[in-house]
């Protein structure tokens, strides 16, 4: 499969995840519900794929330690810092724009680390996608006083975690670890972390049974997103190109939210969606 095909499939799945999570938020389901759905269901899917494909699960000691570090620090805590930053920020968009700008860092670091390509049109496209995403996510009317200045450091923390998650995945899969094996190990570890958190926070597990179909929808979409995301990362000429497409999915989510949830489509958001589309076209055609 060509990296652009995997990238576009990741884009579609990313949109489905965001829309499903938005519906769960409107139903006032706890964050832990979304987290468990986005890791537990994919883990089941990956285990089934493992049984069918029978890949080798052999790891060296260093690879095993790196996967544990990646799962706990970069994936689990990276997501936790992002969620907390959104809660504390004066505007949720400020936190999201800062954390999702990790695409810039991965694009640059991939050049010396993996000998990746980074052309001028790609740099322009990535800049256009990031700036256009900012137009979509930041709502000036929703700004309020920050609950704590810690939101900036938390957003920067998630920025670094997500950047190095992409780079670490590229490194480990490049060493010959099958994508499905990498995902199985990582998701198993993260699911344990989430279950411990839910028990500590006394989150009622019965919420999953009462809202099983949204839970399943989020999980299936997350399965496709993660597989195609990390597969595209492993074969793309620059991991930043895949990260940029991921960030750009917020444009499609914005349009669907207008249709499905009757969200307001302001001129600012419309300009942002247009910029994201132009950025993606530039990235794929003149990369």
PDB file of C-alpha atoms in Angstrom, residues 90-231:
ATOM      1  CA  UNK A  90      -8.657  29.988  28.743  1.00  0.00           C
ATOM      2  CA  UNK A  91      -9.765  28.547  25.405  1.00  0.00           C
ATOM      3  CA  UNK A  92      -9.608  24.855  24.483  1.00  0.00           C
ATOM      4  CA  UNK A  93      -8.382  25.804  21.018  1.00  0.00           C
ATOM      5  CA  UNK A  94      -5.250  27.438  22.438  1.00  0.00           C
ATOM      6  CA  UNK A  95      -4.185  24.158  24.018  1.00  0.00           C
ATOM      7  CA  UNK A  96      -5.070  22.051  20.977  1.00  0.00           C
ATOM      8  CA  UNK A  97      -3.230  24.303  18.542  1.00  0.00           C
ATOM      9  CA  UNK A  98      -0.118  24.281  20.711  1.00  0.00           C
ATOM     10  CA  UNK A  99      -0.094  20.513  21.234  1.00  0.00           C
ATOM     11  CA  UNK A 100      -0.990  19.634  17.626  1.00  0.00           C
ATOM     12  CA  UNK A 101       1.806  21.818  16.291  1.00  0.00           C
ATOM     13  CA  UNK A 102       4.087  18.855  17.015  1.00  0.00           C
ATOM     14  CA  UNK A 103       3.879  18.184  13.285  1.00  0.00           C
ATOM     15  CA  UNK A 104       6.454  20.957  12.796  1.00  0.00           C
ATOM     16  CA  UNK A 105       8.932  19.290  15.160  1.00  0.00           C
ATOM     17  CA  UNK A 106       8.526  15.802  13.688  1.00  0.00           C
ATOM     18  CA  UNK A 107       8.932  17.123  10.149  1.00  0.00           C
ATOM     19  CA  UNK A 108      12.247  18.768  11.048  1.00  0.00           C
ATOM     20  CA  UNK A 109      13.667  15.999  13.274  1.00  0.00           C
ATOM     21  CA  UNK A 110      12.825  13.280  10.730  1.00  0.00           C
ATOM     22  CA  UNK A 111      15.424  14.746   8.362  1.00  0.00           C
ATOM     23  CA  UNK A 112      18.545  14.123  10.518  1.00  0.00           C
ATOM     24  CA  UNK A 113      17.103  11.068  12.314  1.00  0.00           C
ATOM     25  CA  UNK A 114      15.816   9.087   9.338  1.00  0.00           C
ATOM     26  CA  UNK A 115      17.181  10.904   6.302  1.00  0.00           C
ATOM     27  CA  UNK A 116      13.640  12.005   5.452  1.00  0.00           C
ATOM     28  CA  UNK A 117      12.712  14.375   2.649  1.00  0.00           C
ATOM     29  CA  UNK A 118      11.420  17.869   3.464  1.00  0.00           C
ATOM     30  CA  UNK A 119      10.726  20.023   0.432  1.00  0.00           C
ATOM     31  CA  UNK A 120       9.806  23.709   0.370  1.00  0.00           C
ATOM     32  CA  UNK A 121       6.244  23.014  -0.876  1.00  0.00           C
ATOM     33  CA  UNK A 122       5.832  20.523   2.008  1.00  0.00           C
ATOM     34  CA  UNK A 123       7.010  23.135   4.522  1.00  0.00           C
ATOM     35  CA  UNK A 124       4.510  25.645   3.104  1.00  0.00           C
ATOM     36  CA  UNK A 125       1.740  23.016   3.166  1.00  0.00           C
ATOM     37  CA  UNK A 126       2.444  22.067   6.792  1.00  0.00           C
ATOM     38  CA  UNK A 127       2.500  25.727   7.830  1.00  0.00           C
ATOM     39  CA  UNK A 128      -0.811  26.318   6.030  1.00  0.00           C
ATOM     40  CA  UNK A 129      -2.426  23.287   7.695  1.00  0.00           C
ATOM     41  CA  UNK A 130      -1.266  24.262  11.194  1.00  0.00           C
ATOM     42  CA  UNK A 131      -2.305  27.926  10.850  1.00  0.00           C
ATOM     43  CA  UNK A 132      -5.656  26.978   9.268  1.00  0.00           C
ATOM     44  CA  UNK A 133      -6.316  24.465  12.052  1.00  0.00           C
ATOM     45  CA  UNK A 134      -5.751  27.312  14.522  1.00  0.00           C
ATOM     46  CA  UNK A 135      -8.497  29.314  12.797  1.00  0.00           C
ATOM     47  CA  UNK A 136     -10.852  26.358  13.151  1.00  0.00           C
ATOM     48  CA  UNK A 137     -10.104  25.447  16.765  1.00  0.00           C
ATOM     49  CA  UNK A 138      -9.770  28.849  18.431  1.00  0.00           C
ATOM     50  CA  UNK A 139     -13.069  30.470  19.355  1.00  0.00           C
ATOM     51  CA  UNK A 140     -12.538  34.064  20.591  1.00  0.00           C
ATOM     52  CA  UNK A 141     -16.061  34.187  22.061  1.00  0.00           C
ATOM     53  CA  UNK A 142     -15.334  31.189  24.282  1.00  0.00           C
ATOM     54  CA  UNK A 143     -12.253  32.704  25.918  1.00  0.00           C
ATOM     55  CA  UNK A 144     -12.249  33.059  29.702  1.00  0.00           C
ATOM     56  CA  UNK A 145      -9.750  33.421  32.477  1.00  0.00           C
ATOM     57  CA  UNK A 146      -7.423  30.447  32.716  1.00  0.00           C
ATOM     58  CA  UNK A 147      -7.911  28.299  35.802  1.00  0.00           C
ATOM     59  CA  UNK A 148      -4.149  27.903  35.994  1.00  0.00           C
ATOM     60  CA  UNK A 149      -1.115  28.944  33.979  1.00  0.00           C
ATOM     61  CA  UNK A 150      -0.060  25.290  34.057  1.00  0.00           C
ATOM     62  CA  UNK A 151      -2.041  24.682  30.851  1.00  0.00           C
ATOM     63  CA  UNK A 152       0.881  25.963  28.759  1.00  0.00           C
ATOM     64  CA  UNK A 153       3.427  23.563  30.225  1.00  0.00           C
ATOM     65  CA  UNK A 154       0.924  20.696  29.990  1.00  0.00           C
ATOM     66  CA  UNK A 155       0.219  21.486  26.328  1.00  0.00           C
ATOM     67  CA  UNK A 156       3.955  21.634  25.631  1.00  0.00           C
ATOM     68  CA  UNK A 157       4.320  18.308  27.413  1.00  0.00           C
ATOM     69  CA  UNK A 158       1.722  16.669  25.167  1.00  0.00           C
ATOM     70  CA  UNK A 159       3.366  18.399  22.168  1.00  0.00           C
ATOM     71  CA  UNK A 160       6.655  16.656  22.966  1.00  0.00           C
ATOM     72  CA  UNK A 161       5.001  13.323  23.815  1.00  0.00           C
ATOM     73  CA  UNK A 162       3.076  13.127  20.556  1.00  0.00           C
ATOM     74  CA  UNK A 163       6.081  14.218  18.518  1.00  0.00           C
ATOM     75  CA  UNK A 164       8.356  11.576  20.014  1.00  0.00           C
ATOM     76  CA  UNK A 165       5.587   8.958  19.865  1.00  0.00           C
ATOM     77  CA  UNK A 166       5.613   9.308  16.068  1.00  0.00           C
ATOM     78  CA  UNK A 167       9.407   9.289  15.911  1.00  0.00           C
ATOM     79  CA  UNK A 168       9.722   6.304  18.271  1.00  0.00           C
ATOM     80  CA  UNK A 169       7.162   4.346  16.255  1.00  0.00           C
ATOM     81  CA  UNK A 170       9.124   5.083  13.083  1.00  0.00           C
ATOM     82  CA  UNK A 171      12.323   3.908  14.800  1.00  0.00           C
ATOM     83  CA  UNK A 172      10.914   0.679  16.255  1.00  0.00           C
ATOM     84  CA  UNK A 173       8.935  -0.373  13.181  1.00  0.00           C
ATOM     85  CA  UNK A 174      12.003   0.462  11.102  1.00  0.00           C
ATOM     86  CA  UNK A 175      13.930  -2.106  13.175  1.00  0.00           C
ATOM     87  CA  UNK A 176      11.665  -4.837  11.826  1.00  0.00           C
ATOM     88  CA  UNK A 177       8.906  -4.916  14.448  1.00  0.00           C
ATOM     89  CA  UNK A 178       5.618  -5.420  12.553  1.00  0.00           C
ATOM     90  CA  UNK A 179       3.203  -2.494  12.934  1.00  0.00           C
ATOM     91  CA  UNK A 180       0.509  -4.771  14.383  1.00  0.00           C
ATOM     92  CA  UNK A 181       2.941  -6.150  16.992  1.00  0.00           C
ATOM     93  CA  UNK A 182       4.066  -2.666  18.034  1.00  0.00           C
ATOM     94  CA  UNK A 183       0.424  -1.614  18.428  1.00  0.00           C
ATOM     95  CA  UNK A 184      -0.543  -4.759  20.356  1.00  0.00           C
ATOM     96  CA  UNK A 185       2.207  -4.306  22.935  1.00  0.00           C
ATOM     97  CA  UNK A 186       1.635  -0.563  23.290  1.00  0.00           C
ATOM     98  CA  UNK A 187      -2.151  -0.745  23.574  1.00  0.00           C
ATOM     99  CA  UNK A 188      -2.038  -3.582  26.097  1.00  0.00           C
ATOM    100  CA  UNK A 189       0.143  -1.459  28.371  1.00  0.00           C
ATOM    101  CA  UNK A 190      -2.011   1.657  27.954  1.00  0.00           C
ATOM    102  CA  UNK A 191      -5.230  -0.285  28.661  1.00  0.00           C
ATOM    103  CA  UNK A 192      -3.758  -1.441  31.975  1.00  0.00           C
ATOM    104  CA  UNK A 193      -2.921   2.185  32.820  1.00  0.00           C
ATOM    105  CA  UNK A 194      -6.465   3.315  31.980  1.00  0.00           C
ATOM    106  CA  UNK A 195      -8.059   0.545  34.042  1.00  0.00           C
ATOM    107  CA  UNK A 196      -5.911   1.496  37.037  1.00  0.00           C
ATOM    108  CA  UNK A 197      -6.923   5.142  36.559  1.00  0.00           C
ATOM    109  CA  UNK A 198     -10.623   4.252  36.335  1.00  0.00           C
ATOM    110  CA  UNK A 199     -10.405   2.205  39.518  1.00  0.00           C
ATOM    111  CA  UNK A 200      -8.552   5.010  41.306  1.00  0.00           C
ATOM    112  CA  UNK A 201     -11.049   7.651  40.108  1.00  0.00           C
ATOM    113  CA  UNK A 202     -13.935   5.284  40.901  1.00  0.00           C
ATOM    114  CA  UNK A 203     -15.369   5.578  37.414  1.00  0.00           C
ATOM    115  CA  UNK A 204     -18.392   3.324  37.073  1.00  0.00           C
ATOM    116  CA  UNK A 205     -17.674   0.559  34.568  1.00  0.00           C
ATOM    117  CA  UNK A 206     -21.409   0.145  34.014  1.00  0.00           C
ATOM    118  CA  UNK A 207     -21.304   3.251  31.810  1.00  0.00           C
ATOM    119  CA  UNK A 208     -19.745   1.090  29.083  1.00  0.00           C
ATOM    120  CA  UNK A 209     -22.682  -1.327  29.133  1.00  0.00           C
ATOM    121  CA  UNK A 210     -25.249   1.487  29.087  1.00  0.00           C
ATOM    122  CA  UNK A 211     -23.528   3.208  26.153  1.00  0.00           C
ATOM    123  CA  UNK A 212     -22.113   0.172  24.375  1.00  0.00           C
ATOM    124  CA  UNK A 213     -22.739   1.286  20.772  1.00  0.00           C
ATOM    125  CA  UNK A 214     -20.949   4.656  21.085  1.00  0.00           C
ATOM    126  CA  UNK A 215     -18.167   2.766  22.908  1.00  0.00           C
ATOM    127  CA  UNK A 216     -17.910   0.270  20.038  1.00  0.00           C
ATOM    128  CA  UNK A 217     -18.042   2.986  17.360  1.00  0.00           C
ATOM    129  CA  UNK A 218     -15.208   4.964  18.960  1.00  0.00           C
ATOM    130  CA  UNK A 219     -13.154   1.795  19.339  1.00  0.00           C
ATOM    131  CA  UNK A 220     -13.564   0.557  15.766  1.00  0.00           C
ATOM    132  CA  UNK A 221     -12.750   3.989  14.344  1.00  0.00           C
ATOM    133  CA  UNK A 222      -9.720   4.231  16.647  1.00  0.00           C
ATOM    134  CA  UNK A 223      -8.543   0.798  15.467  1.00  0.00           C
ATOM    135  CA  UNK A 224      -8.445   1.918  11.866  1.00  0.00           C
ATOM    136  CA  UNK A 225      -6.948   5.284  12.753  1.00  0.00           C
ATOM    137  CA  UNK A 226      -4.056   3.842  14.741  1.00  0.00           C
ATOM    138  CA  UNK A 227      -3.190   1.065  12.310  1.00  0.00           C
ATOM    139  CA  UNK A 228      -3.179   3.271   9.219  1.00  0.00           C
ATOM    140  CA  UNK A 229      -1.529   6.134  11.116  1.00  0.00           C
ATOM    141  CA  UNK A 230       1.450   4.102  12.289  1.00  0.00           C
ATOM    142  CA  UNK A 231       1.654   2.119   9.058  1.00  0.00           C
TER     143      UNK A 231
END
